[in-house]
Amino acid sequence: MAKKILLVEDEDLIIKLLQKKLISEGYDVAIASDGEEGMKAIRQNKPELVLLDIVMPKKGGFEVLEEINQDINLRDIPVIIISNSGQPMELDRAQRLGVKDWLIKTEFDPKEVLEKVIKQIGR
């Protein structure tokens, strides 16, 4: 059975790029386009991994992370942040909230994303 990944992202280009790559590698990829949708999907689907944008409408990535951490049933789900920023302050906050890894949108390629996903949940 394919491992479930939830991509919480509001940029269509990033969604299409990551979804295509991950599905082609055998993962089951669900999409949420904002933080509120993302939290609903995390609670309902309990994915093996969450790829999470920081700046989104309705609820940002840090708010989603805080909610995940407060829920005993969700806090063990690994999260990889996808962000436009690599500011040390944001990285520190993300690490304190238990983020497993970080991708900067302008610098990553789909192969790097796949490597980070495999590192967290395998194939």
Short mmCIF file of N, CA and C in Angstrom, two decimals:
data_model
loop_
_atom_site.label_atom_id
_atom_site.label_comp_id
_atom_site.label_asym_id
_atom_site.label_seq_id
_atom_site.Cartn_x
_atom_site.Cartn_y
_atom_site.Cartn_z
N MET A 1 0.84 -1.19 0.00
CA MET A 1 0.00 0.00 0.00
C MET A 1 0.88 1.25 0.00
N ALA A 2 0.51 2.23 -0.80
CA ALA A 2 1.30 3.45 -0.94
C ALA A 2 1.28 4.26 0.36
N LYS A 3 2.41 4.86 0.67
CA LYS A 3 2.48 5.73 1.85
C LYS A 3 1.82 7.05 1.53
N LYS A 4 1.06 7.56 2.53
CA LYS A 4 0.29 8.79 2.34
C LYS A 4 1.11 10.02 2.73
N ILE A 5 1.12 10.98 1.81
CA ILE A 5 1.77 12.27 2.06
C ILE A 5 0.71 13.34 1.87
N LEU A 6 0.66 14.28 2.80
CA LEU A 6 -0.22 15.44 2.66
C LEU A 6 0.64 16.64 2.31
N LEU A 7 0.33 17.27 1.19
CA LEU A 7 1.01 18.50 0.77
C LEU A 7 0.10 19.67 1.08
N VAL A 8 0.52 20.51 2.03
CA VAL A 8 -0.26 21.69 2.42
C VAL A 8 0.46 22.89 1.83
N GLU A 9 -0.07 23.39 0.73
CA GLU A 9 0.62 24.40 -0.08
C GLU A 9 -0.42 25.19 -0.87
N ASP A 10 -0.17 26.50 -1.04
CA ASP A 10 -1.14 27.32 -1.76
C ASP A 10 -0.65 27.77 -3.14
N GLU A 11 0.53 27.38 -3.56
CA GLU A 11 1.04 27.77 -4.88
C GLU A 11 0.88 26.61 -5.86
N ASP A 12 0.06 26.84 -6.90
CA ASP A 12 -0.25 25.78 -7.87
C ASP A 12 0.98 25.17 -8.51
N LEU A 13 1.95 25.98 -8.86
CA LEU A 13 3.16 25.46 -9.52
C LEU A 13 3.89 24.45 -8.62
N ILE A 14 4.04 24.79 -7.36
CA ILE A 14 4.72 23.90 -6.40
C ILE A 14 3.88 22.63 -6.21
N ILE A 15 2.57 22.78 -6.10
CA ILE A 15 1.68 21.63 -5.93
C ILE A 15 1.86 20.66 -7.09
N LYS A 16 1.75 21.17 -8.31
CA LYS A 16 1.83 20.31 -9.49
C LYS A 16 3.18 19.62 -9.58
N LEU A 17 4.24 20.36 -9.34
CA LEU A 17 5.60 19.83 -9.41
C LEU A 17 5.81 18.69 -8.41
N LEU A 18 5.47 18.95 -7.15
CA LEU A 18 5.69 17.95 -6.11
C LEU A 18 4.73 16.77 -6.24
N GLN A 19 3.49 17.05 -6.54
CA GLN A 19 2.50 15.99 -6.68
C GLN A 19 2.93 15.02 -7.79
N LYS A 20 3.32 15.56 -8.92
CA LYS A 20 3.73 14.72 -10.06
C LYS A 20 4.92 13.84 -9.68
N LYS A 21 5.93 14.43 -9.05
CA LYS A 21 7.14 13.69 -8.69
C LYS A 21 6.83 12.59 -7.68
N LEU A 22 6.09 12.93 -6.64
CA LEU A 22 5.83 11.97 -5.57
C LEU A 22 4.90 10.83 -6.02
N ILE A 23 3.90 11.15 -6.83
CA ILE A 23 3.01 10.11 -7.35
C ILE A 23 3.80 9.17 -8.27
N SER A 24 4.69 9.75 -9.09
CA SER A 24 5.48 8.91 -10.00
C SER A 24 6.41 7.97 -9.24
N GLU A 25 6.69 8.30 -7.98
CA GLU A 25 7.55 7.46 -7.14
C GLU A 25 6.73 6.50 -6.27
N GLY A 26 5.41 6.50 -6.46
CA GLY A 26 4.58 5.52 -5.78
C GLY A 26 3.90 5.98 -4.50
N TYR A 27 3.99 7.27 -4.18
CA TYR A 27 3.33 7.78 -2.98
C TYR A 27 1.90 8.19 -3.30
N ASP A 28 1.04 8.14 -2.29
CA ASP A 28 -0.34 8.61 -2.37
C ASP A 28 -0.31 10.04 -1.84
N VAL A 29 -0.60 11.02 -2.70
CA VAL A 29 -0.45 12.43 -2.33
C VAL A 29 -1.81 13.12 -2.28
N ALA A 30 -2.13 13.68 -1.13
CA ALA A 30 -3.34 14.49 -0.95
C ALA A 30 -2.90 15.95 -0.87
N ILE A 31 -3.79 16.84 -1.26
CA ILE A 31 -3.48 18.28 -1.30
C ILE A 31 -4.44 19.05 -0.41
N ALA A 32 -3.89 20.02 0.32
CA ALA A 32 -4.70 21.00 1.04
C ALA A 32 -4.12 22.37 0.67
N SER A 33 -4.98 23.33 0.34
CA SER A 33 -4.47 24.60 -0.18
C SER A 33 -4.35 25.70 0.87
N ASP A 34 -4.69 25.41 2.11
CA ASP A 34 -4.46 26.37 3.19
C ASP A 34 -4.34 25.61 4.51
N GLY A 35 -3.97 26.32 5.55
CA GLY A 35 -3.73 25.67 6.84
C GLY A 35 -4.96 25.05 7.47
N GLU A 36 -6.12 25.68 7.30
CA GLU A 36 -7.35 25.10 7.87
C GLU A 36 -7.68 23.77 7.20
N GLU A 37 -7.64 23.76 5.86
CA GLU A 37 -7.87 22.52 5.11
C GLU A 37 -6.83 21.48 5.52
N GLY A 38 -5.60 21.94 5.69
CA GLY A 38 -4.51 21.05 6.05
C GLY A 38 -4.76 20.34 7.38
N MET A 39 -5.19 21.10 8.38
CA MET A 39 -5.45 20.49 9.69
C MET A 39 -6.59 19.47 9.61
N LYS A 40 -7.64 19.81 8.85
CA LYS A 40 -8.75 18.86 8.67
C LYS A 40 -8.23 17.57 8.04
N ALA A 41 -7.42 17.71 6.99
CA ALA A 41 -6.90 16.55 6.27
C ALA A 41 -5.95 15.73 7.15
N ILE A 42 -5.16 16.39 7.97
CA ILE A 42 -4.24 15.68 8.87
C ILE A 42 -5.04 14.85 9.86
N ARG A 43 -6.08 15.45 10.43
CA ARG A 43 -6.91 14.72 11.41
C ARG A 43 -7.67 13.56 10.78
N GLN A 44 -8.20 13.78 9.58
CA GLN A 44 -9.00 12.74 8.93
C GLN A 44 -8.16 11.62 8.34
N ASN A 45 -7.05 11.96 7.72
CA ASN A 45 -6.28 10.99 6.94
C ASN A 45 -5.04 10.44 7.63
N LYS A 46 -4.59 11.10 8.68
CA LYS A 46 -3.36 10.70 9.39
C LYS A 46 -2.26 10.25 8.42
N PRO A 47 -1.73 11.19 7.63
CA PRO A 47 -0.69 10.83 6.65
C PRO A 47 0.60 10.39 7.34
N GLU A 48 1.44 9.70 6.58
CA GLU A 48 2.76 9.30 7.11
C GLU A 48 3.71 10.49 7.17
N LEU A 49 3.44 11.52 6.32
CA LEU A 49 4.32 12.69 6.24
C LEU A 49 3.50 13.89 5.79
N VAL A 50 3.87 15.07 6.31
CA VAL A 50 3.26 16.32 5.87
C VAL A 50 4.35 17.21 5.29
N LEU A 51 4.11 17.71 4.07
CA LEU A 51 4.93 18.75 3.47
C LEU A 51 4.15 20.03 3.66
N LEU A 52 4.70 20.99 4.40
CA LEU A 52 3.93 22.13 4.89
C LEU A 52 4.56 23.46 4.52
N ASP A 53 3.78 24.29 3.84
CA ASP A 53 4.18 25.66 3.55
C ASP A 53 4.02 26.49 4.83
N ILE A 54 4.77 27.57 4.95
CA ILE A 54 4.67 28.44 6.14
C ILE A 54 3.65 29.55 5.93
N VAL A 55 3.74 30.26 4.81
CA VAL A 55 2.85 31.40 4.57
C VAL A 55 1.70 30.95 3.68
N MET A 56 0.49 30.88 4.29
CA MET A 56 -0.70 30.44 3.57
C MET A 56 -1.91 31.22 4.06
N PRO A 57 -2.97 31.20 3.26
CA PRO A 57 -4.21 31.84 3.72
C PRO A 57 -4.86 31.06 4.86
N LYS A 58 -5.68 31.74 5.61
CA LYS A 58 -6.52 31.21 6.70
C LYS A 58 -5.74 30.75 7.93
N LYS A 59 -4.68 29.99 7.75
CA LYS A 59 -3.88 29.52 8.88
C LYS A 59 -2.49 29.21 8.36
N GLY A 60 -1.48 29.81 8.98
CA GLY A 60 -0.11 29.61 8.53
C GLY A 60 0.49 28.31 9.01
N GLY A 61 1.64 27.97 8.45
CA GLY A 61 2.31 26.73 8.78
C GLY A 61 2.70 26.61 10.24
N PHE A 62 3.14 27.71 10.86
CA PHE A 62 3.52 27.63 12.27
C PHE A 62 2.30 27.33 13.15
N GLU A 63 1.14 27.91 12.79
CA GLU A 63 -0.09 27.61 13.55
C GLU A 63 -0.45 26.13 13.39
N VAL A 64 -0.30 25.61 12.17
CA VAL A 64 -0.58 24.19 11.93
C VAL A 64 0.36 23.33 12.78
N LEU A 65 1.64 23.69 12.79
CA LEU A 65 2.62 22.93 13.59
C LEU A 65 2.25 22.93 15.06
N GLU A 66 1.84 24.08 15.58
CA GLU A 66 1.46 24.17 16.99
C GLU A 66 0.26 23.26 17.28
N GLU A 67 -0.72 23.24 16.36
CA GLU A 67 -1.89 22.36 16.56
C GLU A 67 -1.49 20.89 16.51
N ILE A 68 -0.62 20.54 15.57
CA ILE A 68 -0.15 19.16 15.46
C ILE A 68 0.52 18.75 16.77
N ASN A 69 1.36 19.61 17.31
CA ASN A 69 2.10 19.30 18.54
C ASN A 69 1.19 19.16 19.75
N GLN A 70 0.05 19.82 19.74
CA GLN A 70 -0.87 19.75 20.88
C GLN A 70 -1.75 18.50 20.86
N ASP A 71 -1.73 17.78 19.73
CA ASP A 71 -2.59 16.60 19.58
C ASP A 71 -1.74 15.34 19.69
N ILE A 72 -1.98 14.57 20.74
CA ILE A 72 -1.18 13.36 20.99
C ILE A 72 -1.26 12.36 19.83
N ASN A 73 -2.36 12.37 19.08
CA ASN A 73 -2.54 11.45 17.96
C ASN A 73 -1.81 11.90 16.69
N LEU A 74 -1.35 13.15 16.67
CA LEU A 74 -0.74 13.69 15.45
C LEU A 74 0.73 14.05 15.62
N ARG A 75 1.18 14.26 16.83
CA ARG A 75 2.50 14.85 17.04
C ARG A 75 3.67 14.01 16.53
N ASP A 76 3.45 12.72 16.26
CA ASP A 76 4.53 11.88 15.75
C ASP A 76 4.63 11.87 14.22
N ILE A 77 3.71 12.57 13.55
CA ILE A 77 3.76 12.64 12.09
C ILE A 77 4.92 13.58 11.70
N PRO A 78 5.88 13.09 10.91
CA PRO A 78 6.99 13.97 10.51
C PRO A 78 6.51 15.07 9.57
N VAL A 79 7.10 16.26 9.75
CA VAL A 79 6.75 17.42 8.93
C VAL A 79 8.02 17.96 8.28
N ILE A 80 7.93 18.21 6.98
CA ILE A 80 8.99 18.90 6.25
C ILE A 80 8.40 20.23 5.80
N ILE A 81 9.08 21.31 6.15
CA ILE A 81 8.63 22.65 5.79
C ILE A 81 9.07 22.97 4.36
N ILE A 82 8.17 23.63 3.63
CA ILE A 82 8.49 24.18 2.31
C ILE A 82 8.24 25.67 2.43
N SER A 83 9.28 26.48 2.25
CA SER A 83 9.12 27.91 2.48
C SER A 83 9.90 28.74 1.47
N ASN A 84 9.49 29.99 1.34
CA ASN A 84 10.24 30.94 0.51
C ASN A 84 11.42 31.50 1.27
N SER A 85 11.43 31.32 2.57
CA SER A 85 12.44 31.95 3.42
C SER A 85 13.31 30.91 4.10
N GLY A 86 14.55 31.26 4.30
CA GLY A 86 15.43 30.40 5.07
C GLY A 86 16.01 31.17 6.24
N GLN A 87 15.24 32.11 6.76
CA GLN A 87 15.71 32.95 7.85
C GLN A 87 16.01 32.11 9.09
N PRO A 88 17.16 32.35 9.73
CA PRO A 88 17.52 31.56 10.92
C PRO A 88 16.44 31.58 12.01
N MET A 89 15.76 32.71 12.18
CA MET A 89 14.72 32.80 13.21
C MET A 89 13.58 31.82 12.90
N GLU A 90 13.18 31.75 11.63
CA GLU A 90 12.12 30.82 11.23
C GLU A 90 12.59 29.38 11.38
N LEU A 91 13.82 29.11 10.97
CA LEU A 91 14.36 27.76 11.10
C LEU A 91 14.40 27.31 12.55
N ASP A 92 14.82 28.20 13.43
CA ASP A 92 14.87 27.88 14.86
C ASP A 92 13.47 27.57 15.40
N ARG A 93 12.51 28.41 15.03
CA ARG A 93 11.14 28.20 15.50
C ARG A 93 10.60 26.86 14.99
N ALA A 94 10.86 26.58 13.72
CA ALA A 94 10.40 25.32 13.13
C ALA A 94 11.02 24.12 13.84
N GLN A 95 12.30 24.20 14.14
CA GLN A 95 12.97 23.09 14.84
C GLN A 95 12.40 22.90 16.24
N ARG A 96 12.12 24.00 16.93
CA ARG A 96 11.52 23.90 18.26
C ARG A 96 10.15 23.23 18.20
N LEU A 97 9.47 23.40 17.06
CA LEU A 97 8.14 22.80 16.88
C LEU A 97 8.23 21.38 16.30
N GLY A 98 9.44 20.85 16.18
CA GLY A 98 9.62 19.45 15.82
C GLY A 98 9.73 19.14 14.34
N VAL A 99 9.94 20.16 13.51
CA VAL A 99 10.08 19.93 12.08
C VAL A 99 11.30 19.06 11.80
N LYS A 100 11.14 18.10 10.89
CA LYS A 100 12.21 17.15 10.59
C LYS A 100 13.18 17.68 9.54
N ASP A 101 12.70 18.55 8.63
CA ASP A 101 13.56 19.05 7.57
C ASP A 101 12.95 20.32 6.98
N TRP A 102 13.68 20.95 6.06
CA TRP A 102 13.31 22.26 5.54
C TRP A 102 13.72 22.34 4.08
N LEU A 103 12.84 22.86 3.23
CA LEU A 103 13.14 23.10 1.82
C LEU A 103 12.84 24.55 1.49
N ILE A 104 13.73 25.17 0.74
CA ILE A 104 13.51 26.55 0.30
C ILE A 104 13.02 26.48 -1.15
N LYS A 105 11.84 27.04 -1.40
CA LYS A 105 11.18 26.90 -2.70
C LYS A 105 12.07 27.29 -3.88
N THR A 106 12.80 28.36 -3.73
CA THR A 106 13.59 28.85 -4.86
C THR A 106 14.86 28.02 -5.10
N GLU A 107 15.19 27.13 -4.17
CA GLU A 107 16.46 26.42 -4.27
C GLU A 107 16.34 24.92 -4.45
N PHE A 108 15.17 24.32 -4.24
CA PHE A 108 15.10 22.87 -4.30
C PHE A 108 14.69 22.36 -5.68
N ASP A 109 15.01 21.11 -5.93
CA ASP A 109 14.48 20.46 -7.11
C ASP A 109 13.70 19.22 -6.63
N PRO A 110 12.84 18.66 -7.47
CA PRO A 110 12.01 17.53 -7.04
C PRO A 110 12.83 16.34 -6.53
N LYS A 111 14.01 16.14 -7.07
CA LYS A 111 14.86 15.04 -6.63
C LYS A 111 15.25 15.22 -5.15
N GLU A 112 15.57 16.45 -4.77
CA GLU A 112 15.92 16.74 -3.38
C GLU A 112 14.72 16.48 -2.46
N VAL A 113 13.54 16.88 -2.90
CA VAL A 113 12.33 16.64 -2.11
C VAL A 113 12.16 15.14 -1.90
N LEU A 114 12.30 14.37 -2.97
CA LEU A 114 12.16 12.92 -2.88
C LEU A 114 13.17 12.33 -1.89
N GLU A 115 14.41 12.79 -1.94
CA GLU A 115 15.43 12.30 -1.01
C GLU A 115 15.03 12.56 0.44
N LYS A 116 14.50 13.75 0.71
CA LYS A 116 14.10 14.10 2.07
C LYS A 116 12.88 13.28 2.51
N VAL A 117 11.96 13.03 1.60
CA VAL A 117 10.79 12.21 1.91
C VAL A 117 11.23 10.79 2.24
N ILE A 118 12.10 10.22 1.40
CA ILE A 118 12.58 8.86 1.63
C ILE A 118 13.31 8.77 2.97
N LYS A 119 14.07 9.79 3.29
CA LYS A 119 14.80 9.80 4.58
C LYS A 119 13.83 9.73 5.75
N GLN A 120 12.65 10.33 5.64
CA GLN A 120 11.69 10.37 6.72
C GLN A 120 10.79 9.13 6.78
N ILE A 121 10.31 8.67 5.63
CA ILE A 121 9.31 7.59 5.66
C ILE A 121 9.63 6.40 4.75
N GLY A 122 10.75 6.45 4.07
CA GLY A 122 11.10 5.35 3.18
C GLY A 122 10.28 5.39 1.90
N ARG A 123 10.33 4.30 1.16
CA ARG A 123 9.59 4.25 -0.13
C ARG A 123 8.22 3.66 0.05
#
